[in-house]
Short mmCIF file of C-alpha atoms and ligand atoms in Angstrom, two decimals:
data_model
loop_
_atom_site.label_atom_id
_atom_site.label_comp_id
_atom_site.label_asym_id
_atom_site.label_seq_id
_atom_site.Cartn_x
_atom_site.Cartn_y
_atom_site.Cartn_z
CA MET A 8 -100.70 99.59 -60.08
CA GLU A 9 -100.44 103.37 -60.38
CA ILE A 10 -100.11 105.00 -56.95
CA ARG A 11 -101.53 108.51 -56.35
CA THR A 12 -100.63 110.15 -53.05
CA LYS A 13 -102.42 112.72 -50.93
CA TRP A 14 -100.57 114.07 -47.87
CA TYR A 15 -102.34 115.39 -44.76
CA ASP A 16 -100.70 117.23 -41.86
CA SER A 17 -102.59 115.23 -39.25
CA LEU A 18 -105.27 112.55 -39.25
CA PRO A 19 -106.59 110.30 -36.49
CA SER A 20 -105.67 107.21 -38.56
CA THR A 21 -105.01 106.96 -42.29
CA ASN A 22 -106.80 103.56 -42.36
CA THR A 23 -109.92 105.02 -40.72
CA PHE A 24 -109.82 108.14 -42.93
CA LEU A 25 -109.58 106.11 -46.13
CA ARG A 26 -112.39 103.80 -44.95
CA GLU A 27 -114.64 106.81 -44.21
CA ASN A 28 -114.06 108.08 -47.76
CA PHE A 29 -116.18 105.17 -48.97
CA ASN A 30 -119.24 106.67 -47.25
CA HIS A 31 -119.62 109.29 -49.99
CA GLN A 32 -118.71 109.89 -53.59
CA PRO A 33 -116.31 110.25 -55.31
CA TYR A 34 -114.97 106.98 -53.97
CA PRO A 35 -111.21 106.46 -53.80
CA THR A 36 -109.87 104.58 -56.81
CA ASP A 37 -107.38 101.71 -57.00
CA GLY A 38 -103.91 102.97 -56.00
CA THR A 39 -105.16 105.89 -53.85
CA LEU A 40 -102.62 106.49 -51.08
CA ILE A 41 -103.33 108.61 -48.01
CA ALA A 42 -100.27 109.68 -46.01
CA ALA A 43 -100.24 111.65 -42.75
CA ARG A 44 -97.41 113.67 -41.21
CA ALA A 45 -98.98 112.88 -37.83
CA GLN A 46 -101.60 110.43 -36.58
CA THR A 47 -103.48 111.04 -33.36
CA ALA A 48 -105.20 107.63 -33.09
CA GLY A 49 -103.04 105.24 -35.12
CA ARG A 50 -104.23 101.65 -34.91
CA GLY A 51 -102.26 98.43 -34.86
CA ARG A 52 -103.32 94.79 -34.97
CA GLN A 53 -105.42 93.33 -32.18
CA ASN A 54 -106.71 96.76 -31.10
CA ARG A 55 -103.25 98.01 -30.17
CA THR A 56 -102.39 101.66 -30.63
CA TRP A 57 -99.69 102.66 -33.11
CA MET A 58 -97.55 105.48 -31.85
CA THR A 59 -96.74 108.19 -34.43
CA LEU A 60 -94.78 111.31 -33.56
CA PRO A 61 -95.32 114.23 -35.96
CA ASP A 62 -92.98 114.44 -38.99
CA THR A 63 -90.92 111.47 -37.86
CA ASN A 64 -92.14 108.23 -39.40
CA LEU A 65 -94.19 107.16 -42.38
CA CYS A 66 -97.83 106.33 -41.78
CA PHE A 67 -99.96 105.76 -44.80
CA SER A 68 -102.74 103.64 -46.25
CA LEU A 69 -103.07 102.33 -49.77
CA TYR A 70 -106.40 101.30 -51.28
CA LEU A 71 -106.39 98.29 -53.53
CA GLN A 72 -109.57 97.51 -55.46
CA SER A 73 -110.05 93.75 -55.30
CA ASN A 74 -112.65 91.04 -54.92
CA ALA A 75 -110.28 88.97 -52.80
CA GLY A 76 -112.01 87.31 -49.87
CA LEU A 77 -110.94 87.38 -46.25
CA MET A 78 -108.78 84.26 -46.74
CA GLN A 79 -106.61 86.12 -49.26
CA ILE A 80 -105.85 89.14 -47.08
CA PRO A 81 -103.07 87.60 -44.94
CA SER A 82 -101.01 86.77 -48.03
CA LEU A 83 -101.46 90.33 -49.36
CA THR A 84 -100.00 91.62 -46.09
CA MET A 85 -97.13 89.17 -46.51
CA ALA A 86 -96.47 90.40 -50.09
CA VAL A 87 -96.41 93.97 -48.77
CA SER A 88 -93.90 92.94 -46.06
CA LEU A 89 -91.60 91.66 -48.80
CA ALA A 90 -91.97 94.96 -50.67
CA ILE A 91 -90.93 96.93 -47.58
CA CYS A 92 -88.02 94.52 -47.00
CA ASP A 93 -86.80 95.06 -50.58
CA ALA A 94 -86.97 98.86 -50.20
CA LEU A 95 -85.01 98.69 -46.92
CA ILE A 96 -82.43 96.26 -48.29
CA ALA A 97 -81.85 98.77 -51.13
CA GLU A 98 -80.85 101.22 -48.35
CA ASP A 99 -78.46 98.60 -46.88
CA ILE A 100 -80.81 97.85 -44.00
CA PRO A 101 -80.97 94.04 -43.53
CA ALA A 102 -84.76 93.74 -43.20
CA GLU A 103 -86.60 90.43 -42.83
CA PRO A 104 -90.31 89.67 -42.93
CA LYS A 105 -91.92 88.28 -39.80
CA TRP A 106 -95.22 86.39 -40.02
CA PRO A 107 -97.90 87.65 -40.17
CA ASN A 108 -97.44 91.41 -40.66
CA ASP A 109 -94.12 92.78 -39.44
CA VAL A 110 -90.75 93.71 -40.82
CA LEU A 111 -87.79 93.29 -38.48
CA VAL A 112 -84.16 94.35 -38.52
CA ASN A 113 -81.96 92.20 -36.29
CA GLY A 114 -85.04 91.10 -34.33
CA LYS A 115 -86.38 94.64 -33.84
CA LYS A 116 -89.59 95.87 -35.45
CA ILE A 117 -89.19 98.59 -38.07
CA CYS A 118 -92.56 98.29 -39.82
CA GLY A 119 -96.07 97.04 -39.09
CA ILE A 120 -98.88 96.46 -41.57
CA LEU A 121 -102.62 96.49 -40.91
CA SER A 122 -104.71 95.27 -43.85
CA GLU A 123 -108.47 95.68 -43.64
CA ARG A 124 -111.07 94.45 -46.10
CA ILE A 125 -113.60 97.04 -47.21
CA GLU A 126 -117.07 96.25 -48.54
CA PRO A 127 -118.81 99.52 -49.49
CA LYS A 128 -122.48 99.60 -50.53
CA ASP A 129 -121.38 99.62 -54.15
CA PRO A 130 -119.59 96.22 -54.52
CA THR A 131 -117.51 97.43 -57.47
CA HIS A 132 -115.47 99.34 -54.87
CA SER A 133 -114.73 96.31 -52.67
CA GLY A 134 -111.10 96.05 -51.81
CA VAL A 135 -108.41 96.23 -49.18
CA ILE A 136 -106.97 99.11 -47.21
CA ILE A 137 -103.32 98.37 -46.54
CA GLY A 138 -102.05 100.49 -43.64
CA ILE A 139 -98.31 100.77 -43.26
CA GLY A 140 -96.33 102.27 -40.39
CA LEU A 141 -92.61 102.48 -41.17
CA ASN A 142 -90.21 103.83 -38.56
CA VAL A 143 -88.05 106.25 -40.51
CA ASN A 144 -86.51 108.97 -38.30
CA MET A 145 -87.51 107.70 -34.83
CA ASP A 146 -84.66 108.15 -32.33
CA THR A 147 -83.24 105.57 -29.92
CA GLU A 148 -84.96 107.05 -26.86
CA THR A 149 -88.40 106.89 -28.45
CA ALA A 150 -87.72 103.36 -29.69
CA ALA A 151 -86.77 102.34 -26.15
CA SER A 152 -90.08 103.69 -24.83
CA ILE A 153 -92.06 101.19 -26.95
CA ASP A 154 -93.05 98.00 -25.10
CA ARG A 155 -91.42 95.73 -27.74
CA PRO A 156 -87.99 95.91 -29.39
CA ALA A 157 -88.21 98.59 -32.08
CA THR A 158 -85.86 100.30 -34.49
CA SER A 159 -85.94 102.82 -37.34
CA MET A 160 -84.08 103.52 -40.57
CA ARG A 161 -82.24 106.35 -38.81
CA ILE A 162 -81.22 104.14 -35.87
CA GLU A 163 -79.89 101.52 -38.29
CA THR A 164 -77.91 103.82 -40.61
CA GLY A 165 -77.34 107.07 -38.68
CA LYS A 166 -78.92 109.02 -41.57
CA THR A 167 -81.99 111.26 -41.50
CA TYR A 168 -84.46 110.59 -44.30
CA ASP A 169 -86.85 112.83 -46.21
CA LEU A 170 -90.32 111.35 -45.63
CA THR A 171 -91.73 112.20 -49.07
CA GLN A 172 -88.76 110.69 -50.88
CA THR A 173 -88.77 107.63 -48.64
CA LEU A 174 -92.46 107.09 -49.39
CA GLU A 175 -91.81 107.39 -53.12
CA SER A 176 -88.96 104.85 -52.90
CA LEU A 177 -91.54 102.29 -51.75
CA PHE A 178 -93.78 102.62 -54.82
CA SER A 179 -91.86 100.40 -57.19
CA PRO A 180 -91.43 97.43 -54.76
CA LEU A 181 -95.05 97.86 -53.58
CA SER A 182 -96.38 97.78 -57.15
CA LYS A 183 -94.19 94.78 -57.98
CA TRP A 184 -95.28 92.68 -54.99
CA VAL A 185 -98.95 93.68 -55.08
CA ASP A 186 -99.07 92.78 -58.81
CA GLN A 187 -97.38 89.46 -58.04
CA TRP A 188 -100.03 88.77 -55.38
CA LYS A 189 -102.85 89.80 -57.75
CA GLN A 190 -101.60 87.44 -60.45
CA ASN A 191 -100.73 84.30 -58.49
CA GLY A 192 -101.73 84.82 -54.85
CA PHE A 193 -99.51 83.33 -52.15
CA GLU A 194 -98.52 80.43 -54.40
CA GLY A 195 -96.52 82.85 -56.56
CA PHE A 196 -94.18 83.77 -53.70
CA GLN A 197 -94.58 80.93 -51.19
CA GLU A 198 -91.00 79.74 -51.76
CA THR A 199 -89.50 83.22 -51.49
CA TRP A 200 -91.51 83.94 -48.36
CA THR A 201 -90.49 80.65 -46.72
CA GLN A 202 -86.80 81.31 -47.47
CA ARG A 203 -86.94 84.85 -46.14
CA ALA A 204 -89.20 84.30 -43.09
CA GLY A 205 -87.92 80.80 -42.24
CA PRO A 206 -85.97 78.65 -41.93
CA ILE A 207 -88.14 75.54 -41.63
CA GLY A 208 -87.47 73.90 -38.26
CA LYS A 209 -87.02 77.20 -36.41
CA PRO A 210 -88.44 76.97 -32.86
CA LEU A 211 -91.43 79.31 -32.34
CA THR A 212 -94.03 80.22 -29.76
CA VAL A 213 -97.35 81.65 -30.95
CA HIS A 214 -99.55 83.78 -28.66
CA ASP A 215 -103.16 84.22 -29.75
CA GLY A 216 -105.31 85.75 -27.04
CA ASN A 217 -104.87 83.46 -24.04
CA LEU A 218 -103.56 80.65 -26.20
CA LEU A 219 -99.84 79.83 -26.21
CA ILE A 220 -98.52 77.18 -28.60
CA SER A 221 -94.89 76.15 -29.01
CA GLY A 222 -93.33 74.12 -31.75
CA THR A 223 -91.13 74.39 -34.80
CA LEU A 224 -91.90 76.05 -38.12
CA ALA A 225 -93.16 73.43 -40.58
CA GLY A 226 -93.92 75.90 -43.38
CA PHE A 227 -96.75 78.07 -44.70
CA GLY A 228 -100.06 76.83 -46.14
CA PRO A 229 -101.66 77.87 -49.45
CA HIS A 230 -103.14 81.09 -47.99
CA GLY A 231 -100.03 82.03 -46.03
CA GLU A 232 -101.21 80.44 -42.78
CA LEU A 233 -98.42 79.32 -40.47
CA LEU A 234 -97.87 75.58 -40.09
CA LEU A 235 -96.44 74.62 -36.74
CA GLN A 236 -95.12 71.20 -35.75
CA THR A 237 -95.95 70.72 -32.08
CA GLU A 238 -95.44 67.81 -29.70
CA HIS A 239 -99.15 67.04 -30.17
CA GLY A 240 -98.86 67.01 -33.98
CA PRO A 241 -99.17 69.63 -36.74
CA LYS A 242 -101.19 72.81 -36.08
CA THR A 243 -102.41 75.47 -38.52
CA ILE A 244 -102.21 79.01 -37.18
CA TRP A 245 -104.23 81.79 -38.82
CA SER A 246 -103.43 84.65 -36.46
CA GLY A 247 -101.32 85.51 -33.46
CA ASP A 248 -97.99 86.95 -32.40
CA VAL A 249 -94.91 84.89 -32.97
CA ALA A 250 -91.92 84.88 -30.63
CA PHE A 251 -88.66 83.14 -31.55
C1 BTN B 324 -99.18 96.53 -36.35
O1 BTN B 324 -97.98 96.25 -36.35
O2 BTN B 324 -99.91 96.18 -35.41
C2 BTN B 324 -99.75 97.27 -37.52
C3 BTN B 324 -99.47 98.74 -37.43
C4 BTN B 324 -100.05 99.52 -38.59
C5 BTN B 324 -99.88 101.01 -38.41
C6 BTN B 324 -100.29 101.78 -39.62
S1 BTN B 324 -99.80 103.48 -39.56
C7 BTN B 324 -100.77 103.83 -40.95
C8 BTN B 324 -102.06 103.03 -40.82
N1 BTN B 324 -103.03 103.77 -40.05
C9 BTN B 324 -103.30 103.18 -38.89
O3 BTN B 324 -104.09 103.61 -38.01
N2 BTN B 324 -102.60 102.05 -38.76
C10 BTN B 324 -101.78 101.81 -39.94
#
C-alpha cells in the first residue's frame, strides 16, 4: 500500500473529516492519510472522547479501499496494533497489543485505534477508515489527568519526537501488516497475535456495557474474536473492554 499524507493544523476529528470527503468527488483513494496537529472533537471507541493537545501527539486516519465486511474489521484493527507495536519496539519501547484495539506499554495505554467501515454511494469506494491516536510527546501530568493509565513515547524514553518523522516511521510496519491482513486475514497472523497478546490461560474480566464476564483467555477465533473460558463454559466475545 502506498501512503499519501495530508497534514491539517486542526480538525474536529480526522476520522470524521475523511468520512465526509466521501460525500463529494474526488473521493479519497486507497492509502490516503489525513493527519491533524490538533483535534477538537477526537473520538474513541464506545462514544468516548479522545483527548488531543495541539502539536503533542499523533492523530491520523488512513483510508483503506476494501470490500471486507463488518466481521473482518476487528482483525484489521488487530493487524494495525501489531504494526504500531513493531514501530515502538524499534524505538526500544516494549509495546504490546491489547485486544481489541489498544497498544500498551507496561500496562499503560500508548495508542488507541478506531476503525470504521465506510459504504459510500459508489460501492467501488467501500473501505475502512483506520483512526490512530498515538501518544508521542504527552507529558506525565497530562497522562495522569486521563481516567485510565496512559503513557507516551516521551514518558517512556525521555526523548522528544518530531511528529512528521514519527508518522513516517509507521508507514513501513503499517503497509506490512495491512498487506498481511489483506492477503490472509486474521488466519495469517493468529499465532503471532496470540503469542503477543496472550498468554493463553491469563485471567481476564471483560466489560461490555452493563455486562461483566470473568474467565481465562482461551484464545482468539477465526475473525479475531476473544474466546474466554468461564466457570459456565466457553464464551465468545466480540466487543468490550478487557481488564487483567
Ligand atoms: C480508542 O482507544 O478508543 C480509539 C481512539 C482513536 C483516536 C483516533 S485519533 C485519530 C482518529 N480520529 C478520531 O476522532 N479518533 C481517531
